[in-house]
Each structure stands twice: as structure tokens, then as C-alpha cells.
Short mmCIF file of C-alpha atoms in Angstrom, two decimals:
data_model
loop_
_atom_site.label_atom_id
_atom_site.label_comp_id
_atom_site.label_asym_id
_atom_site.label_seq_id
_atom_site.Cartn_x
_atom_site.Cartn_y
_atom_site.Cartn_z
CA MET A 1 125.35 122.24 214.13
CA ARG A 2 123.83 123.53 217.58
CA PHE A 3 124.69 122.56 221.85
CA SER A 4 121.12 122.57 223.87
CA ARG A 5 121.16 122.40 227.30
CA ILE A 6 118.82 118.92 228.03
CA SER A 7 116.60 121.01 230.92
CA SER A 8 115.61 122.66 227.81
CA ILE A 9 113.03 120.97 226.13
CA ALA A 10 113.35 117.95 228.40
CA SER A 11 109.97 118.43 229.55
CA LEU A 12 108.36 117.93 226.03
CA GLY A 13 109.48 114.33 226.40
CA VAL A 14 112.92 114.84 223.37
CA ILE A 15 116.28 115.26 224.86
CA SER A 16 118.68 117.30 222.38
CA ALA A 17 122.57 115.70 221.26
CA LEU A 18 124.61 117.55 219.04
CA ALA A 19 124.40 117.11 215.62
CA LEU A 20 127.28 115.66 214.08
CA SER A 21 128.56 117.40 210.37
CA ALA A 22 129.84 113.73 208.19
CA CYS A 23 129.79 112.38 204.29
CA GLY A 24 125.68 110.52 204.56
CA GLY A 25 126.35 106.31 203.73
CA GLY A 26 125.25 104.29 201.20
CA THR A 27 122.18 102.50 201.47
CA GLY A 28 122.50 99.56 199.06
CA SER A 29 119.27 98.03 197.40
CA SER A 30 119.87 94.81 196.03
CA GLY A 31 116.39 95.20 194.09
CA GLY A 32 114.01 93.19 195.56
CA GLN A 33 111.88 92.01 197.99
CA ALA A 34 112.40 92.44 201.20
CA ASP A 35 111.50 89.19 203.61
CA ALA A 36 111.35 91.16 207.55
CA SER A 37 111.89 87.15 208.87
CA ALA A 38 115.02 86.75 206.90
CA ILE A 39 118.09 86.64 209.21
CA ILE A 40 121.00 88.31 208.50
CA THR A 41 124.87 87.52 208.89
CA ALA A 42 127.48 89.60 210.43
CA ASP A 43 131.38 89.70 211.44
CA SER A 44 132.59 90.08 214.76
CA VAL A 45 135.30 88.41 217.35
CA GLU A 46 135.14 86.62 220.17
CA PRO A 47 134.05 89.16 223.42
CA GLN A 48 136.17 89.71 225.70
CA HIS A 49 133.71 89.60 228.82
CA PRO A 50 130.23 87.82 229.18
CA LEU A 51 127.82 89.84 228.00
CA VAL A 52 126.78 91.75 230.62
CA PRO A 53 125.97 96.01 229.93
CA THR A 54 128.46 97.41 232.90
CA ASP A 55 131.23 95.15 231.81
CA THR A 56 132.01 95.46 227.96
CA ASN A 57 133.83 98.25 226.52
CA GLU A 58 134.96 96.72 223.44
CA ASN A 59 133.94 96.39 220.30
CA GLY A 60 133.01 92.47 219.96
CA GLY A 61 130.78 92.36 223.07
CA GLY A 62 129.44 95.80 222.36
CA VAL A 63 128.66 95.13 218.67
CA VAL A 64 126.43 92.29 220.57
CA VAL A 65 125.60 94.43 223.55
CA GLU A 66 124.16 97.09 222.09
CA ASN A 67 121.16 95.00 220.11
CA ILE A 68 120.30 93.50 223.37
CA PHE A 69 120.39 96.56 225.88
CA ASN A 70 118.76 99.73 225.06
CA GLY A 71 118.25 102.03 227.42
CA LEU A 72 117.11 105.38 228.13
CA ILE A 73 117.84 107.40 224.89
CA SER A 74 118.72 105.83 221.81
CA TYR A 75 121.62 108.15 218.66
CA ASP A 76 119.84 108.26 215.57
CA GLU A 77 122.01 108.15 212.11
CA ASN A 78 123.67 111.11 212.71
CA GLY A 79 124.03 111.25 217.17
CA LYS A 80 121.43 113.26 217.52
CA VAL A 81 119.76 111.97 220.24
CA GLU A 82 115.76 109.59 220.81
CA ASN A 83 114.12 108.60 223.56
CA ASP A 84 114.70 104.37 224.21
CA LEU A 85 112.79 103.59 227.63
CA ALA A 86 112.53 107.74 228.43
CA GLU A 87 109.20 109.31 228.93
CA SER A 88 111.56 112.46 229.91
CA ILE A 89 114.54 113.23 231.93
CA ASP A 90 115.11 116.70 233.34
CA SER A 91 117.70 119.22 235.12
CA THR A 92 118.12 122.59 236.11
CA ASP A 93 120.70 122.74 237.51
CA GLN A 94 123.01 119.51 234.96
CA GLN A 95 123.59 118.10 238.54
CA ASN A 96 119.74 117.23 240.16
CA TRP A 97 118.26 114.83 237.67
CA THR A 98 114.78 113.06 237.47
CA ILE A 99 114.02 110.62 235.26
CA LYS A 100 110.25 109.14 234.14
CA ILE A 101 110.63 106.27 232.21
CA LYS A 102 107.68 105.36 230.11
CA LYS A 103 104.55 102.21 231.71
CA ASP A 104 103.66 98.74 230.38
CA LYS A 105 107.41 97.88 228.98
CA LYS A 106 109.35 94.68 229.46
CA PHE A 107 112.01 92.00 229.77
CA THR A 108 112.26 89.22 227.25
CA ASN A 109 112.09 87.19 229.89
CA GLY A 110 108.55 88.76 230.57
CA GLU A 111 110.27 91.20 233.66
CA PRO A 112 108.76 94.66 233.82
CA VAL A 113 110.97 97.46 233.31
CA THR A 114 111.02 99.71 236.56
CA ALA A 115 112.98 102.43 238.10
CA LYS A 116 114.05 99.83 240.01
CA SER A 117 115.64 97.86 237.08
CA PHE A 118 118.27 101.18 235.92
CA VAL A 119 118.93 101.36 240.02
CA ASP A 120 119.78 98.28 239.97
CA SER A 121 122.10 98.72 237.46
CA TRP A 122 123.78 101.50 237.74
CA ASN A 123 124.89 99.89 240.89
CA PHE A 124 126.30 96.67 240.41
CA GLY A 125 128.34 98.73 237.30
CA ALA A 126 129.69 101.00 239.95
CA ALA A 127 130.37 98.63 243.20
CA ALA A 128 134.08 97.54 243.26
CA LYS A 129 133.03 94.28 244.70
CA ASN A 130 131.73 93.65 240.97
CA ALA A 131 134.27 94.30 239.28
CA GLN A 132 132.98 95.61 236.48
CA ALA A 133 135.13 97.18 233.34
CA SER A 134 133.08 100.24 233.04
CA SER A 135 132.94 101.07 235.95
CA SER A 136 133.93 104.56 235.98
CA PHE A 137 130.51 105.86 233.63
CA PHE A 138 129.03 106.02 237.40
CA SER A 139 132.03 108.34 238.85
CA PRO A 140 129.80 111.20 238.21
CA ILE A 141 127.29 109.42 240.19
CA GLU A 142 127.11 111.36 244.00
CA GLY A 143 128.36 108.08 246.83
CA TYR A 144 130.26 106.36 243.90
CA ASP A 145 133.41 107.11 245.63
CA ALA A 146 132.37 105.37 248.41
CA VAL A 147 131.29 101.97 246.32
CA SER A 148 133.66 101.66 244.27
CA ALA A 149 137.06 101.70 246.11
CA GLU A 150 138.89 98.44 247.10
CA GLY A 151 137.52 96.49 249.82
CA ALA A 152 134.16 99.07 249.91
CA THR A 153 131.63 97.10 251.77
CA GLU A 154 129.03 100.24 250.57
CA ASP A 155 127.21 98.60 247.37
CA LYS A 156 124.88 101.33 246.88
CA MET A 157 125.06 104.89 245.40
CA SER A 158 123.93 108.18 247.68
CA GLY A 159 123.19 109.35 244.69
CA LEU A 160 120.25 107.18 243.39
CA LYS A 161 117.15 107.48 244.59
CA VAL A 162 114.15 105.66 242.89
CA VAL A 163 110.46 107.55 243.39
CA ASP A 164 107.92 105.12 242.05
CA ASP A 165 108.04 102.27 239.36
CA THR A 166 107.96 104.54 236.72
CA THR A 167 110.12 107.94 237.88
CA PHE A 168 113.89 108.14 240.09
CA THR A 169 115.75 110.21 241.04
CA VAL A 170 120.02 110.62 239.67
CA LYS A 171 122.94 113.11 242.30
CA LEU A 172 125.97 114.18 240.73
CA SER A 173 128.89 115.30 242.67
CA SER A 174 128.80 118.55 240.89
CA PRO A 175 127.36 119.76 237.68
CA GLU A 176 127.61 117.21 234.69
CA SER A 177 126.10 119.48 231.09
CA ASP A 178 127.06 116.65 229.31
CA PHE A 179 125.07 114.17 231.74
CA GLY A 180 121.94 113.19 229.57
CA GLN A 181 123.91 113.07 226.32
CA ARG A 182 125.68 109.99 228.02
CA LEU A 183 122.89 107.85 228.78
CA GLY A 184 122.19 106.28 225.34
CA TYR A 185 125.80 104.25 226.54
CA THR A 186 125.20 100.60 226.78
CA ALA A 187 126.14 100.97 230.13
CA TYR A 188 123.69 102.96 231.21
CA ALA A 189 120.53 100.53 230.59
CA PRO A 190 118.95 99.23 232.42
CA LEU A 191 119.14 95.24 233.72
CA PRO A 192 115.89 92.28 235.16
CA GLU A 193 116.67 90.95 238.54
CA SER A 194 117.60 87.42 237.92
CA ALA A 195 120.60 89.18 236.46
CA PHE A 196 121.65 89.98 240.02
CA LYS A 197 121.47 86.24 241.32
CA ASP A 198 124.27 84.80 238.37
CA ILE A 199 124.73 87.43 236.61
CA LYS A 200 128.04 84.91 235.14
CA ALA A 201 125.34 82.68 233.61
CA PHE A 202 123.64 85.96 232.23
CA GLY A 203 126.38 86.63 230.93
CA GLU A 204 126.38 83.69 228.48
CA ASN A 205 122.19 83.47 227.94
CA PRO A 206 121.85 87.95 228.57
CA VAL A 207 117.80 88.93 228.80
CA GLY A 208 117.57 93.08 227.87
CA TYR A 209 114.69 95.38 226.38
CA GLY A 210 116.31 96.07 223.00
CA PRO A 211 115.75 95.59 219.20
CA TYR A 212 116.89 91.63 219.07
CA LYS A 213 116.92 88.99 222.12
CA MET A 214 119.19 86.07 222.51
CA ALA A 215 118.23 83.11 219.72
CA LYS A 216 118.30 80.47 222.36
CA GLN A 217 120.07 78.79 226.24
CA GLY A 218 123.81 78.59 223.80
CA ALA A 219 123.36 80.89 221.10
CA TRP A 220 126.61 82.26 221.81
CA GLN A 221 128.94 79.45 220.28
CA HIS A 222 132.42 80.16 221.62
CA ASN A 223 134.20 81.95 218.72
CA THR A 224 131.47 80.12 216.27
CA GLN A 225 128.51 82.53 217.17
CA ILE A 226 125.81 84.75 218.71
CA ASP A 227 122.71 84.39 217.17
CA LEU A 228 120.22 86.88 218.43
CA VAL A 229 116.23 87.24 216.53
CA LYS A 230 114.26 89.61 216.66
CA ASN A 231 111.74 90.96 219.71
CA ASP A 232 108.49 91.99 218.11
CA ASP A 233 107.77 93.46 222.12
CA TYR A 234 109.96 96.46 221.82
CA ASP A 235 108.85 99.66 219.93
CA GLY A 236 111.57 101.73 220.90
CA PRO A 237 113.03 103.96 217.31
CA GLU A 238 115.22 101.07 216.51
CA LYS A 239 112.79 99.07 215.93
CA ALA A 240 113.93 95.84 214.24
CA LYS A 241 113.67 95.79 209.78
CA ASN A 242 115.36 91.86 210.21
CA GLY A 243 114.59 89.00 211.36
CA GLY A 244 117.59 88.96 213.82
CA ILE A 245 121.59 88.52 212.93
CA THR A 246 124.16 85.12 212.56
CA PHE A 247 127.72 87.36 214.81
CA LYS A 248 130.04 85.18 213.40
CA LEU A 249 133.07 85.04 215.54
CA TYR A 250 136.58 85.19 213.16
CA GLN A 251 139.96 85.24 213.57
CA ASN A 252 140.66 86.10 210.11
CA PRO A 253 139.93 89.49 209.14
CA ASP A 254 140.16 88.18 205.21
CA THR A 255 138.34 84.93 205.47
CA ALA A 256 135.36 87.99 206.39
CA TYR A 257 136.16 89.39 203.58
CA GLN A 258 135.94 86.63 201.08
CA ASP A 259 132.41 85.70 202.52
CA LEU A 260 131.33 88.83 201.67
CA LEU A 261 132.38 88.00 198.89
CA ALA A 262 131.43 85.13 198.54
CA ASN A 263 127.47 86.19 200.08
CA ASN A 264 128.30 83.92 202.64
CA LEU A 265 128.14 87.50 205.07
CA ASP A 266 125.67 90.00 204.85
CA VAL A 267 127.32 92.28 206.30
CA LEU A 268 131.05 93.45 207.42
CA GLN A 269 131.32 96.31 209.24
CA GLN A 270 135.02 96.86 208.90
CA ILE A 271 137.02 96.30 205.09
CA PRO A 272 140.49 94.42 206.13
CA ALA A 273 142.92 97.26 205.22
CA THR A 274 145.20 95.12 202.60
CA ASP A 275 141.25 95.03 200.90
CA LEU A 276 140.85 99.46 200.86
CA GLY A 277 142.45 99.37 197.84
CA THR A 278 140.25 97.21 195.70
CA TYR A 279 137.05 96.83 197.67
CA LYS A 280 134.73 99.28 196.27
CA ASP A 281 135.72 97.43 192.59
CA ASP A 282 134.57 94.25 193.88
CA LEU A 283 131.80 95.66 195.29
CA PRO A 284 130.46 98.26 193.10
CA ASP A 285 126.88 99.96 194.63
CA ARG A 286 127.16 97.77 198.19
CA ASN A 287 129.91 99.29 200.11
CA LEU A 288 130.42 103.33 201.64
CA ASP A 289 133.35 105.57 202.51
CA LYS A 290 132.57 107.59 205.94
CA PRO A 291 134.01 109.76 208.47
CA TYR A 292 133.03 108.52 211.78
CA ALA A 293 133.37 109.35 216.07
CA GLY A 294 136.55 107.45 215.86
CA ILE A 295 139.77 107.28 216.06
CA GLN A 296 143.56 104.48 216.09
CA THR A 297 146.04 105.47 218.22
CA ILE A 298 149.02 102.94 219.53
CA ALA A 299 149.02 104.05 224.00
CA ILE A 300 152.42 103.77 225.19
CA PRO A 301 152.24 102.69 229.45
CA GLU A 302 153.97 104.49 231.06
CA TYR A 303 155.12 101.35 233.55
CA LEU A 304 157.27 101.03 230.59
CA LYS A 305 160.69 101.78 232.00
CA ASN A 306 162.05 103.65 228.95
CA TRP A 307 158.59 105.38 228.76
CA SER A 308 157.93 107.13 231.95
CA GLY A 309 159.58 110.54 233.41
CA GLU A 310 160.40 113.39 231.22
CA ALA A 311 162.52 111.26 229.16
CA GLY A 312 159.66 108.71 228.55
CA LYS A 313 157.48 111.95 227.21
CA LEU A 314 160.48 112.93 225.13
CA ARG A 315 160.80 109.57 223.28
CA ARG A 316 156.75 110.28 222.45
CA GLN A 317 157.17 113.12 221.16
CA ALA A 318 160.18 111.68 219.22
CA LEU A 319 157.73 108.47 218.29
CA SER A 320 154.58 111.09 217.17
CA LYS A 321 157.02 113.81 215.12
CA ALA A 322 158.83 109.90 213.17
CA ILE A 323 155.53 108.46 211.92
CA ASP A 324 154.14 110.16 208.41
CA ARG A 325 151.43 109.38 208.85
CA ASP A 326 150.14 111.26 205.50
CA GLU A 327 151.95 108.38 203.74
CA ILE A 328 150.17 105.61 205.58
CA THR A 329 147.14 106.89 205.23
CA LYS A 330 147.71 107.48 201.38
CA VAL A 331 150.06 104.25 200.57
CA ILE A 332 148.94 101.83 202.92
CA LEU A 333 145.55 102.67 203.84
CA ASN A 334 144.17 104.07 200.17
CA ASN A 335 143.02 108.06 202.26
CA THR A 336 139.91 105.55 203.78
CA ARG A 337 141.75 107.27 206.82
CA LYS A 338 143.18 111.47 207.87
CA PRO A 339 146.28 111.98 209.10
CA ALA A 340 144.64 112.73 213.86
CA THR A 341 145.61 115.71 214.61
CA ASP A 342 144.02 115.66 217.99
CA LEU A 343 142.73 113.37 220.29
CA THR A 344 139.76 113.77 219.28
CA ALA A 345 137.57 113.78 215.99
CA PRO A 346 136.17 116.04 213.51
CA VAL A 347 132.66 114.89 213.75
CA LEU A 348 132.39 116.29 216.56
CA GLU A 349 131.07 119.58 217.65
CA GLY A 350 134.25 121.66 219.70
CA TYR A 351 137.05 119.78 217.03
CA LYS A 352 139.86 121.97 216.56
CA ASP A 353 143.33 121.21 213.66
CA ASP A 354 144.78 123.79 215.26
CA LEU A 355 144.73 122.86 218.28
CA GLN A 356 148.24 124.50 220.83
CA ASN A 357 150.88 121.70 220.28
CA SER A 358 148.97 119.90 217.10
CA ASP A 359 152.75 120.30 216.22
CA ASN A 360 153.57 116.71 217.22
CA THR A 361 151.57 115.50 215.39
CA LYS A 362 153.69 116.46 212.62
CA PHE A 363 155.58 113.78 210.59
CA ASN A 364 159.67 115.67 210.93
CA LYS A 365 162.39 113.08 210.76
CA ASP A 366 165.53 116.28 212.77
CA GLU A 367 163.56 117.03 215.43
CA ALA A 368 162.37 114.12 215.79
CA LYS A 369 166.35 112.44 216.45
CA LYS A 370 167.09 115.73 218.03
CA LEU A 371 163.69 115.11 220.72
CA TRP A 372 164.83 111.34 220.93
CA ASP A 373 168.60 112.65 221.47
CA GLU A 374 167.19 114.95 224.48
CA ALA A 375 165.87 111.99 226.68
CA GLU A 376 168.83 110.35 226.62
CA LYS A 377 171.01 112.85 227.85
CA ILE A 378 168.28 112.57 230.64
CA GLN A 379 167.49 108.72 230.55
CA PRO A 380 169.61 106.45 227.86
CA TYR A 381 167.54 103.41 226.17
CA ASP A 382 167.50 100.29 227.95
CA LYS A 383 167.47 99.02 224.73
CA SER A 384 166.91 95.27 226.35
CA GLU A 385 163.28 97.14 226.17
CA LYS A 386 162.50 96.03 222.72
CA PHE A 387 159.90 98.16 221.18
CA THR A 388 156.65 96.53 219.87
CA ILE A 389 153.34 97.83 219.08
CA GLY A 390 150.39 95.17 219.69
CA TYR A 391 147.92 94.25 217.38
CA ASN A 392 145.38 92.16 217.37
CA ALA A 393 145.49 88.87 214.09
CA ASP A 394 141.17 88.40 213.62
CA ALA A 395 139.34 91.51 213.40
CA GLY A 396 141.04 94.83 211.52
CA GLY A 397 143.96 93.38 209.02
CA HIS A 398 146.32 95.98 211.74
CA LYS A 399 149.38 94.34 210.93
CA LYS A 400 150.21 95.65 206.87
CA TRP A 401 150.45 99.03 209.04
CA VAL A 402 151.46 98.19 212.06
CA ASP A 403 154.62 97.28 210.12
CA ALA A 404 154.68 100.13 208.42
CA VAL A 405 154.40 102.44 211.23
CA THR A 406 157.67 100.10 212.66
CA ASN A 407 159.52 100.40 209.89
CA GLN A 408 159.85 104.42 209.19
CA LEU A 409 160.52 103.88 213.61
CA LYS A 410 163.43 102.11 212.56
CA ASN A 411 164.44 104.57 209.54
CA ASN A 412 163.72 108.20 211.11
CA LEU A 413 165.14 107.25 214.86
CA GLY A 414 167.05 104.33 214.34
CA ILE A 415 165.71 101.13 216.91
CA GLU A 416 164.36 98.01 217.18
CA ALA A 417 160.94 98.41 216.62
CA GLU A 418 158.35 95.20 215.18
CA GLY A 419 154.70 94.63 215.17
CA LYS A 420 153.81 91.37 218.38
CA SER A 421 150.43 90.33 216.72
CA TYR A 422 148.11 88.71 218.99
CA ALA A 423 145.12 86.19 218.22
CA THR A 424 141.70 87.69 219.48
CA PHE A 425 141.00 90.67 220.18
CA LYS A 426 140.08 89.56 223.48
CA GLU A 427 144.26 87.97 224.50
CA LEU A 428 145.15 91.67 223.30
CA ARG A 429 142.61 93.09 225.31
CA THR A 430 143.49 90.99 227.86
CA GLU A 431 146.43 91.91 228.47
CA THR A 432 146.54 95.48 228.22
CA THR A 433 143.37 95.68 231.10
CA ALA A 434 145.66 94.06 233.15
CA GLY A 435 149.01 96.12 232.74
CA LYS A 436 150.70 93.24 232.11
CA LEU A 437 152.24 95.05 228.35
CA THR A 438 155.77 94.68 228.16
CA GLY A 439 155.17 97.41 224.55
CA ALA A 440 153.28 99.32 223.17
CA VAL A 441 149.35 99.24 221.82
CA ARG A 442 147.79 99.33 219.34
CA SER A 443 144.89 101.65 221.32
CA GLY A 444 141.91 103.63 219.84
CA TRP A 445 138.66 104.37 220.24
CA LEU A 446 134.41 104.91 218.98
CA ALA A 447 132.21 106.88 220.76
CA ASP A 448 130.31 105.44 223.13
CA TYR A 449 128.73 109.20 222.94
CA PRO A 450 128.89 112.04 221.10
CA SER A 451 130.68 114.24 222.83
CA MET A 452 134.61 115.23 223.29
CA TYR A 453 134.35 114.65 226.63
CA ASN A 454 133.89 110.95 225.38
CA PHE A 455 137.31 110.60 224.09
CA MET A 456 139.23 112.46 227.46
CA GLY A 457 137.42 111.02 230.28
CA PRO A 458 136.97 107.49 230.48
CA ILE A 459 140.57 107.13 228.19
CA PHE A 460 143.29 109.26 229.80
CA THR A 461 142.03 110.24 233.90
CA LYS A 462 143.45 107.94 236.66
CA GLY A 463 141.79 104.68 237.05
CA ALA A 464 139.52 105.10 234.59
CA ASP A 465 138.68 101.65 232.78
CA SER A 466 140.78 102.03 228.98
CA ASN A 467 143.32 104.38 230.70
CA ASP A 468 145.79 101.61 229.00
CA SER A 469 149.03 103.79 228.74
CA ARG A 470 147.59 104.01 232.92
CA TYR A 471 147.80 108.37 232.28
CA ASP A 472 147.84 110.49 235.63
CA ASN A 473 147.04 114.63 235.22
CA PRO A 474 145.70 115.88 237.70
CA GLU A 475 145.84 118.78 235.76
CA PHE A 476 144.62 117.83 233.36
CA GLU A 477 141.82 116.34 235.06
CA ALA A 478 140.86 119.53 236.64
CA THR A 479 140.00 121.48 233.50
CA LEU A 480 138.07 118.18 231.81
CA SER A 481 135.99 118.62 234.85
CA GLU A 482 135.65 122.49 234.25
CA GLY A 483 135.21 121.68 231.08
CA LEU A 484 131.50 119.62 232.54
CA LYS A 485 131.19 122.67 234.82
CA ALA A 486 130.76 124.90 232.10
CA LYS A 487 127.69 127.25 231.56
CA ASP A 488 127.67 127.37 227.33
CA GLN A 489 128.77 126.15 224.52
CA SER A 490 131.31 128.09 223.89
CA GLU A 491 132.71 127.86 227.07
CA ALA A 492 132.53 123.10 227.12
CA HIS A 493 134.44 123.70 224.47
CA LYS A 494 137.39 125.80 224.96
CA LYS A 495 138.11 123.93 228.51
CA PHE A 496 138.04 120.50 226.53
CA GLN A 497 140.44 121.90 223.96
CA GLU A 498 143.07 122.84 226.73
CA ALA A 499 142.93 119.37 228.00
CA ASP A 500 143.63 118.25 224.83
CA SER A 501 145.60 120.24 223.93
CA MET A 502 147.74 118.74 227.37
CA LEU A 503 147.23 114.90 225.94
CA LEU A 504 149.46 116.46 222.52
CA GLU A 505 152.28 117.13 224.45
CA ASP A 506 152.52 114.82 226.94
CA LEU A 507 151.28 111.93 224.39
CA PRO A 508 149.58 109.32 226.61
CA ALA A 509 148.52 107.98 223.43
CA ILE A 510 149.89 108.81 220.49
CA PRO A 511 147.40 110.16 217.18
CA LEU A 512 147.25 108.53 214.05
CA TRP A 513 144.14 109.03 211.98
CA TYR A 514 141.26 109.29 212.29
CA GLN A 515 138.06 106.68 211.62
CA GLN A 516 136.26 106.50 208.37
CA ALA A 517 133.92 103.64 208.71
CA ASN A 518 134.27 100.87 205.50
CA VAL A 519 131.66 99.05 205.06
CA GLY A 520 130.34 96.43 202.56
CA TRP A 521 127.28 94.59 202.56
CA SER A 522 126.50 91.22 199.83
CA GLU A 523 123.99 90.60 197.16
CA ASN A 524 121.20 89.37 199.49
CA VAL A 525 120.70 92.65 201.51
CA GLN A 526 119.74 96.26 201.02
CA ASN A 527 119.81 99.51 202.85
CA VAL A 528 122.68 99.05 205.13
CA LYS A 529 123.65 102.78 206.42
CA SER A 530 126.20 102.91 209.00
CA SER A 531 125.64 104.79 212.48
CA TRP A 532 127.47 108.05 213.63
CA ASN A 533 129.87 106.09 215.90
CA GLY A 534 131.04 104.11 212.48
CA THR A 535 128.71 100.71 213.98
CA PRO A 536 126.12 99.02 211.07
CA MET A 537 122.48 100.64 211.84
CA TYR A 538 122.04 96.61 211.58
CA TYR A 539 118.80 97.29 212.66
CA ASN A 540 117.74 98.48 209.65
CA VAL A 541 118.59 96.28 207.46
CA GLU A 542 116.33 93.55 204.88
CA LYS A 543 117.14 91.16 202.82
CA THR A 544 115.98 90.23 200.41
CA SER A 545 116.95 86.69 198.77
#
């Protein structure tokens, strides 16, 4: 694998990114004649927020948004960057960037896509008054602090300048080596001018530039389904091979799986945990099992009494050592996951499985109890605060593994522990985002772009939108920053590994296992593949009956 600076080849209109090493996925051919106009069906859950790219940072809305809104670049199956709306992305110093977009592109409402479309969208996403969930993705841009601070009156970042209809410049506060690589994440997608007239209404019926568009006004039937149709005017690297996608919004993952078995659902993006032992027999030649850039963790808010300060850190270390990941991934998850030894993912360049402090992820019952007792000497555990792990019941089949983890904690530490079920992912994320959790929460990460930094910056830096534990460590953030400023691959990886090691000591989130895409599909479709980040490549799916 090779890391190339964006500027080294950007003048050719191509951007080089990290190549991911992963097992290949299946294609699932039914052998029939494909119908390019046929609608495929896929599963999802009710999105947490309106379908606005800068306000979507969870999978329920993300899987829809990423099929409607494409931006400067796209990522292929293995995470390699391909230009989409970008003509070129240039920088000689990794701090000052010149971005040129392709001419004559249009949003699905007919508005032209211009340089101003990007600048306006990014400024909107960053401004505090708009309270967008992905605002921190704009934090590297000069002037972000002035627009993002509470009570800020400024709403335009000084680092963004429109040069002409197809050119804009970006000045970062300091050099960041992977900035150009991030620009395929949906937060960086452009928005039409009409979006800013009523962003709430826009989120119900969004308009973008991508392989799909909303089927009609009211295509989002809340808690039921979201209907997308092919955008015939899109001519980027993700041009659809089907007529559209109907996302069915399930309340129960088992229902989705039964629909798949009955051919009433075409693509299931993740087999429920309860069926991981049988799905390959249930779906012969219609399944794949592929590692991707994702991790499952448990975040423990440091605003909870039992989990603050030095005692809280020792207790988190104790919990981590009290979990037998090998047993759970083998018995509960049927070897479809790999026990985690850090907080990134093995498919990323720079990953290392024997970092300093990685021993905190190894099962050791005696050491776990010793750490717990040390914490007791500093601050006795308040037993009125029962230890719970919050999880959503509408997708993924998380109950089974949550129960296994809490049983191990009870047996190995002698504490009261149990799962806390939330009916929907939206409810879980709403309470988590608001900082109102009363216990731990199922967290984890699905990469936005292929970089180790993406597994740390948006999750563990102070004020980050996905910082569920409210972790705050200036030394950690300084080390991350050094990695971004690194001038070569090895230096960047070394700094990111150091930052990862700090997380393994403090454990604001306890790493459980690295994710794998366990996708299934019906007898009615073919050419089903999973992308570098585990999401099915819906645009590539063909319907045959």
C-alpha cells in the first residue's frame, strides 16, 4: 500500500488515497437478465435528523444521504479516490488548496452546481447558529472558530473564497495531510441555493447531485420507507445500474431478515447477530463476509459519577479486561468479527495490533478485579448507579452480544450490569447526543473516509459531534495534530499510533471487535458488493426479476 500526497498527481485530475487491504466480496448472480429500470429494496432505520448532509452523522440517515448527495470525490470498492464533481484538487503545502469543479453540472432541481454551492454549504455546516451534527468536519478551515463559537455572529469562514463559477480556494489553520482525502464524505457535498430558504423543509425532500434523487414530494414516509429513483443526469463514477432504491425502515432486524428469506427484501446491509450462524446456509451464493473500516465499542460518559477522574479510568480498564472478546466473537458472533486491540481498523494503512497499552484489551479476570479494587480505594463505587449498556433494538440484533458482555461483567467483576434497550436508533442517538445518558452506550464507528485520523478526530476530540464519552485530553489532541502535519507516511502513522495508544490507556470507549460486512440478498438481484466502509454499493446492484 502507498500513501501519496494529493498535490503530487492532482494536476492530472486524479487524487490518490489509501488502498485498503480486505477480503473480496461476492457478486451474487441470479443468472437473469438485468432490468435497468427496476427498483431494488433495501433495509434501513428511521433517520435521526432531516436528510441534510451537514446534519447527518448516523447510519440511518447516512445510507440515504450518501446516495443522493455526491461531492468532489467518491471512493471505490477498495477506498481508492475517484474524482466526481472535482476537476482537480491541488495543494503544494497541505494548507492552501485550490479546487476546480467540472462545468455544466446540475442539481436534480435544475440549479447549477458551482463553486459557490460548495462554499455556501460548508459555511452553513460550520456556523453555530445552524447546529449541524457534522460541523466539526469543517474545523480545520481558517475562521471556523469565529463561526462555530456559541453566540457567534459570523457565518462565513475566512478560509473559503470563491474565485469563479468553477473554482474556490480553501485555507486551513495549519497543514493537514489528509484533507483532500476527506472530501468524499457527505458533509462536504454541495447544496443548492433553494436549500437555505427553508432547511427543515429541504431535509424532508432533499435535492442533490448523486446517482439517485427523491422519487417525489413526500417520498420519505416516516418510520415506513424512503423512495429514491435513479438520477439520469448523474454521470459520475457511481452511475446507477437500477431504477431506484426503496429503503424500508424496520423496527426489528429479525423482520428484515425474514423478508429477505421470503424475497420481499432485496439487500440486507447487516445480518442480525441472531442469524450469523445460519445465514450462509440460508442464503447460499447470496451472501458475503468482508472486513471493512468499522469497529464496535462501548462508550462510557465521563460525566457519570462512577466514571470520572482516575477512579473512572481504572474502572474502564477493569471493564475492558473483564470482557472475553474471543469467546463472544466465537460463540455469539460465529467468528464474523475479530477481537479489537485498538480503536481504528485493520484494513487501514498504519494499523498496528500491538500498540502500547493494547494489553488493556486482553481478557484477564484477575487483573480486572485488581484494577477495580484500586479504583475503590480512590472513590467507592456508587451502587445506586447501575451499570447499563444502551443499544437500539431496531437494527443489528445487538441484544444478544450486549447480554453476553453484561453477563461477563457480572461474573468477572461482581457488579450489577444489564442492557438497556431503546426502541429505535434515533432515540438512542438523540439521548446520547444530548449528553443525557445514565450509563454506557453501544457506540463504534463506520469510517467516513479511509484514514486512521477519522477513527479518532471526530470521536475523541473535545466538542466533536460524535464524542459520546465527552473525552477531553489536550495531549491526545496535540499528538493527532502532529500526525496531520506530518510530511511523510511513516511520520504520520507514528503520531496516529501514539494517539491511539493514549486512547487505549484512558479508554473513553472500550474497543470490542472490528466489524465485518455480513450482507445478504434476495434471489431477485445480482452484482451485490460491499464497499470499503461496509455499506452495500447499491448503485451497482442489478435486479433480474
